[in-house]
Amino acid sequence: MYQSIAPLKQGEDYALFETLEYASLGNALVVPVASIEANALAHHYPIVWRRVGDDYELVAFISLSVPHLESFRRELESGMPRPLLVEAYPLALAFPDSEDGRSVVMIDEVPRPADALASPVFLRGGALSAPASRRMGALRVFGSDIGRTR
């Protein structure tokens, strides 16, 4: 799902688009999920454990073939729940091996989707825009709960 991920730097000029304008979401077969969302998502997507190196992560199968952006768009427009990481996209969390255990907010720096209207991540005063704040909220919930599934 992520193509060119880099740390989010406050004050930089980043653009956000409607979630389903990102073509890279149409190439994702699975999305990591946190336990807090697993029950709601299990009614719509198969939820499985997958091996990642020596660890496991809980994922939702959002499709069995790519590209699937149009079918995913129709499913979400019909009211199916979005996994938290889809809701947060293009924002993500990195969990570096550091002593303080803090996560780092990342952004997937992908090319601007054709004909997509952009919203800034940061407003002039440095505060988060409304679309960025909504995505950050989903990321915060995911980040606060992901430890229970790893």
PDB file of C-alpha atoms in Angstrom:
ATOM      1  CA  MET A   1       0.000   0.000   0.000  1.00  0.00           C
ATOM      2  CA  TYR A   2       2.853   2.382   0.798  1.00  0.00           C
ATOM      3  CA  GLN A   3       5.202   3.406  -2.020  1.00  0.00           C
ATOM      4  CA  SER A   4       7.561   6.170  -0.908  1.00  0.00           C
ATOM      5  CA  ILE A   5       7.263   6.644   2.836  1.00  0.00           C
ATOM      6  CA  ALA A   6       9.139   9.375   4.710  1.00  0.00           C
ATOM      7  CA  PRO A   7       8.877  11.074   8.114  1.00  0.00           C
ATOM      8  CA  LEU A   8       6.198  13.773   8.309  1.00  0.00           C
ATOM      9  CA  LYS A   9       7.840  17.118   9.107  1.00  0.00           C
ATOM     10  CA  GLN A  10       5.733  19.855  10.652  1.00  0.00           C
ATOM     11  CA  GLY A  11       5.382  22.913   8.458  1.00  0.00           C
ATOM     12  CA  GLU A  12       6.354  21.155   5.219  1.00  0.00           C
ATOM     13  CA  ASP A  13       4.084  21.561   2.202  1.00  0.00           C
ATOM     14  CA  TYR A  14       2.289  18.206   1.894  1.00  0.00           C
ATOM     15  CA  ALA A  15      -0.984  17.627   0.073  1.00  0.00           C
ATOM     16  CA  LEU A  16      -3.794  15.242   0.994  1.00  0.00           C
ATOM     17  CA  PHE A  17      -6.448  13.894  -1.342  1.00  0.00           C
ATOM     18  CA  GLU A  18      -9.648  11.964  -0.805  1.00  0.00           C
ATOM     19  CA  THR A  19      -8.632   8.528   0.442  1.00  0.00           C
ATOM     20  CA  LEU A  20      -9.900   6.633  -2.584  1.00  0.00           C
ATOM     21  CA  GLU A  21      -8.083   8.957  -5.010  1.00  0.00           C
ATOM     22  CA  TYR A  22      -4.847   7.137  -4.151  1.00  0.00           C
ATOM     23  CA  ALA A  23      -4.299   4.460  -6.803  1.00  0.00           C
ATOM     24  CA  SER A  24      -1.858   2.611  -4.523  1.00  0.00           C
ATOM     25  CA  LEU A  25      -4.787   1.523  -2.331  1.00  0.00           C
ATOM     26  CA  GLY A  26      -6.037  -0.452  -5.319  1.00  0.00           C
ATOM     27  CA  ASN A  27      -2.864  -2.533  -5.230  1.00  0.00           C
ATOM     28  CA  ALA A  28      -3.117  -3.545  -1.578  1.00  0.00           C
ATOM     29  CA  LEU A  29      -4.414  -7.040  -0.935  1.00  0.00           C
ATOM     30  CA  VAL A  30      -4.107  -6.902   2.848  1.00  0.00           C
ATOM     31  CA  VAL A  31      -4.104  -4.134   5.427  1.00  0.00           C
ATOM     32  CA  PRO A  32      -2.751  -4.523   8.970  1.00  0.00           C
ATOM     33  CA  VAL A  33      -5.479  -4.169  11.587  1.00  0.00           C
ATOM     34  CA  ALA A  34      -5.529  -3.537  15.319  1.00  0.00           C
ATOM     35  CA  SER A  35      -7.613  -5.625  17.667  1.00  0.00           C
ATOM     36  CA  ILE A  36      -9.981  -2.729  18.380  1.00  0.00           C
ATOM     37  CA  GLU A  37     -11.253  -2.817  14.787  1.00  0.00           C
ATOM     38  CA  ALA A  38     -10.972  -6.543  14.066  1.00  0.00           C
ATOM     39  CA  ASN A  39     -14.505  -7.491  15.151  1.00  0.00           C
ATOM     40  CA  ALA A  40     -16.202  -4.822  13.031  1.00  0.00           C
ATOM     41  CA  LEU A  41     -14.021  -5.568  10.011  1.00  0.00           C
ATOM     42  CA  ALA A  42     -14.496  -9.355  10.320  1.00  0.00           C
ATOM     43  CA  HIS A  43     -18.099  -8.950   9.192  1.00  0.00           C
ATOM     44  CA  HIS A  44     -16.836  -7.680   5.821  1.00  0.00           C
ATOM     45  CA  TYR A  45     -13.273  -8.912   5.293  1.00  0.00           C
ATOM     46  CA  PRO A  46     -11.434 -12.119   6.153  1.00  0.00           C
ATOM     47  CA  ILE A  47      -9.131 -11.424   9.125  1.00  0.00           C
ATOM     48  CA  VAL A  48      -6.023 -13.595   9.351  1.00  0.00           C
ATOM     49  CA  TRP A  49      -2.588 -13.698  10.932  1.00  0.00           C
ATOM     50  CA  ARG A  50       0.334 -13.434   8.541  1.00  0.00           C
ATOM     51  CA  ARG A  51       3.975 -14.060   9.239  1.00  0.00           C
ATOM     52  CA  VAL A  52       6.320 -11.086   8.964  1.00  0.00           C
ATOM     53  CA  GLY A  53       9.859 -12.268   9.605  1.00  0.00           C
ATOM     54  CA  ASP A  54       9.813 -13.878  13.048  1.00  0.00           C
ATOM     55  CA  ASP A  55       6.613 -12.084  14.055  1.00  0.00           C
ATOM     56  CA  TYR A  56       2.948 -12.185  13.096  1.00  0.00           C
ATOM     57  CA  GLU A  57       0.551  -9.392  12.276  1.00  0.00           C
ATOM     58  CA  LEU A  58      -3.212  -9.336  12.051  1.00  0.00           C
ATOM     59  CA  VAL A  59      -4.416  -8.313   8.579  1.00  0.00           C
ATOM     60  CA  ALA A  60      -7.677  -7.842   6.726  1.00  0.00           C
ATOM     61  CA  PHE A  61      -7.907  -9.217   3.182  1.00  0.00           C
ATOM     62  CA  ILE A  62      -9.456  -6.298   1.321  1.00  0.00           C
ATOM     63  CA  SER A  63      -9.181  -8.032  -2.059  1.00  0.00           C
ATOM     64  CA  LEU A  64      -7.991 -11.226  -3.675  1.00  0.00           C
ATOM     65  CA  SER A  65      -6.754  -9.572  -6.874  1.00  0.00           C
ATOM     66  CA  VAL A  66      -5.301  -6.253  -8.017  1.00  0.00           C
ATOM     67  CA  PRO A  67      -6.088  -3.669  -9.188  1.00  0.00           C
ATOM     68  CA  HIS A  68      -9.324  -3.391  -7.230  1.00  0.00           C
ATOM     69  CA  LEU A  69      -9.742   0.322  -6.467  1.00  0.00           C
ATOM     70  CA  GLU A  70     -13.126   0.637  -8.198  1.00  0.00           C
ATOM     71  CA  SER A  71     -14.653  -2.337  -6.386  1.00  0.00           C
ATOM     72  CA  PHE A  72     -13.147  -1.135  -3.083  1.00  0.00           C
ATOM     73  CA  ARG A  73     -14.618   2.334  -3.737  1.00  0.00           C
ATOM     74  CA  ARG A  74     -18.086   0.845  -4.285  1.00  0.00           C
ATOM     75  CA  GLU A  75     -17.811  -1.262  -1.123  1.00  0.00           C
ATOM     76  CA  LEU A  76     -16.821   1.712   1.023  1.00  0.00           C
ATOM     77  CA  GLU A  77     -19.455   3.973  -0.531  1.00  0.00           C
ATOM     78  CA  SER A  78     -22.079   1.336   0.346  1.00  0.00           C
ATOM     79  CA  GLY A  79     -21.202   1.707   4.026  1.00  0.00           C
ATOM     80  CA  MET A  80     -18.580  -0.976   4.629  1.00  0.00           C
ATOM     81  CA  PRO A  81     -16.153   0.046   7.365  1.00  0.00           C
ATOM     82  CA  ARG A  82     -12.668   1.205   6.432  1.00  0.00           C
ATOM     83  CA  PRO A  83      -9.670  -0.298   8.179  1.00  0.00           C
ATOM     84  CA  LEU A  84      -7.991   2.357  10.323  1.00  0.00           C
ATOM     85  CA  LEU A  85      -4.865   2.394   8.146  1.00  0.00           C
ATOM     86  CA  VAL A  86      -6.993   2.986   5.042  1.00  0.00           C
ATOM     87  CA  GLU A  87      -8.755   5.817   6.871  1.00  0.00           C
ATOM     88  CA  ALA A  88      -5.368   7.277   7.857  1.00  0.00           C
ATOM     89  CA  TYR A  89      -3.710   6.872   4.433  1.00  0.00           C
ATOM     90  CA  PRO A  90      -1.299   8.358   3.304  1.00  0.00           C
ATOM     91  CA  LEU A  91      -0.219   8.734   6.937  1.00  0.00           C
ATOM     92  CA  ALA A  92       1.425   5.804   8.686  1.00  0.00           C
ATOM     93  CA  LEU A  93       3.329   4.964  11.857  1.00  0.00           C
ATOM     94  CA  ALA A  94       6.874   3.685  12.189  1.00  0.00           C
ATOM     95  CA  PHE A  95       7.966   2.035  15.400  1.00  0.00           C
ATOM     96  CA  PRO A  96      11.739   2.529  15.539  1.00  0.00           C
ATOM     97  CA  ASP A  97      13.812   0.520  17.942  1.00  0.00           C
ATOM     98  CA  SER A  98      14.415   3.311  20.400  1.00  0.00           C
ATOM     99  CA  GLU A  99      14.549   3.436  24.160  1.00  0.00           C
ATOM    100  CA  ASP A 100      11.566   5.754  24.543  1.00  0.00           C
ATOM    101  CA  GLY A 101       9.315   3.460  22.454  1.00  0.00           C
ATOM    102  CA  ARG A 102       7.740   6.398  20.637  1.00  0.00           C
ATOM    103  CA  SER A 103       6.365   6.035  17.153  1.00  0.00           C
ATOM    104  CA  VAL A 104       7.105   8.330  14.222  1.00  0.00           C
ATOM    105  CA  VAL A 105       4.370   9.649  11.935  1.00  0.00           C
ATOM    106  CA  MET A 106       5.208   8.974   8.310  1.00  0.00           C
ATOM    107  CA  ILE A 107       3.638  10.071   5.014  1.00  0.00           C
ATOM    108  CA  ASP A 108       3.544   8.230   1.721  1.00  0.00           C
ATOM    109  CA  GLU A 109       4.801  10.750  -0.803  1.00  0.00           C
ATOM    110  CA  VAL A 110       2.998   9.600  -3.923  1.00  0.00           C
ATOM    111  CA  PRO A 111       2.381  11.542  -7.137  1.00  0.00           C
ATOM    112  CA  ARG A 112      -0.679  13.754  -7.224  1.00  0.00           C
ATOM    113  CA  PRO A 113      -3.691  11.786  -8.481  1.00  0.00           C
ATOM    114  CA  ALA A 114      -5.098  13.141 -11.750  1.00  0.00           C
ATOM    115  CA  ASP A 115      -7.874  15.722 -11.289  1.00  0.00           C
ATOM    116  CA  ALA A 116      -7.812  15.325  -7.498  1.00  0.00           C
ATOM    117  CA  LEU A 117      -8.493  18.278  -5.238  1.00  0.00           C
ATOM    118  CA  ALA A 118      -5.763  18.758  -2.648  1.00  0.00           C
ATOM    119  CA  SER A 119      -5.974  19.765   1.001  1.00  0.00           C
ATOM    120  CA  PRO A 120      -2.896  20.775   2.952  1.00  0.00           C
ATOM    121  CA  VAL A 121      -1.663  18.684   5.854  1.00  0.00           C
ATOM    122  CA  PHE A 122      -0.644  21.784   7.805  1.00  0.00           C
ATOM    123  CA  LEU A 123      -2.384  25.153   7.937  1.00  0.00           C
ATOM    124  CA  ARG A 124      -0.399  28.398   7.891  1.00  0.00           C
ATOM    125  CA  GLY A 125      -0.008  28.467  11.677  1.00  0.00           C
ATOM    126  CA  GLY A 126       1.322  24.913  11.742  1.00  0.00           C
ATOM    127  CA  ALA A 127      -1.897  23.287  12.982  1.00  0.00           C
ATOM    128  CA  LEU A 128      -3.280  20.210  11.248  1.00  0.00           C
ATOM    129  CA  SER A 129      -5.973  20.743   8.629  1.00  0.00           C
ATOM    130  CA  ALA A 130      -9.351  19.042   9.166  1.00  0.00           C
ATOM    131  CA  PRO A 131      -8.573  16.166   6.719  1.00  0.00           C
ATOM    132  CA  ALA A 132      -5.161  15.648   8.331  1.00  0.00           C
ATOM    133  CA  SER A 133      -6.662  15.741  11.812  1.00  0.00           C
ATOM    134  CA  ARG A 134      -9.226  13.061  10.872  1.00  0.00           C
ATOM    135  CA  ARG A 135      -6.479  10.846   9.468  1.00  0.00           C
ATOM    136  CA  MET A 136      -4.267  11.475  12.480  1.00  0.00           C
ATOM    137  CA  GLY A 137      -7.140  10.433  14.749  1.00  0.00           C
ATOM    138  CA  ALA A 138      -7.448   7.085  12.947  1.00  0.00           C
ATOM    139  CA  LEU A 139      -3.682   6.655  13.155  1.00  0.00           C
ATOM    140  CA  ARG A 140      -3.699   7.481  16.874  1.00  0.00           C
ATOM    141  CA  VAL A 141      -6.339   4.810  17.565  1.00  0.00           C
ATOM    142  CA  PHE A 142      -4.421   2.270  15.478  1.00  0.00           C
ATOM    143  CA  GLY A 143      -1.124   3.116  17.178  1.00  0.00           C
ATOM    144  CA  SER A 144      -2.561   2.962  20.673  1.00  0.00           C
ATOM    145  CA  ASP A 145      -4.011  -0.516  20.104  1.00  0.00           C
ATOM    146  CA  ILE A 146      -1.601  -2.272  17.723  1.00  0.00           C
ATOM    147  CA  GLY A 147       0.516  -3.561  20.615  1.00  0.00           C
ATOM    148  CA  ARG A 148      -2.286  -5.976  21.551  1.00  0.00           C
ATOM    149  CA  THR A 149      -2.033  -7.713  18.168  1.00  0.00           C
ATOM    150  CA  ARG A 150       1.754  -8.091  18.037  1.00  0.00           C
TER     151      ARG A 150
END
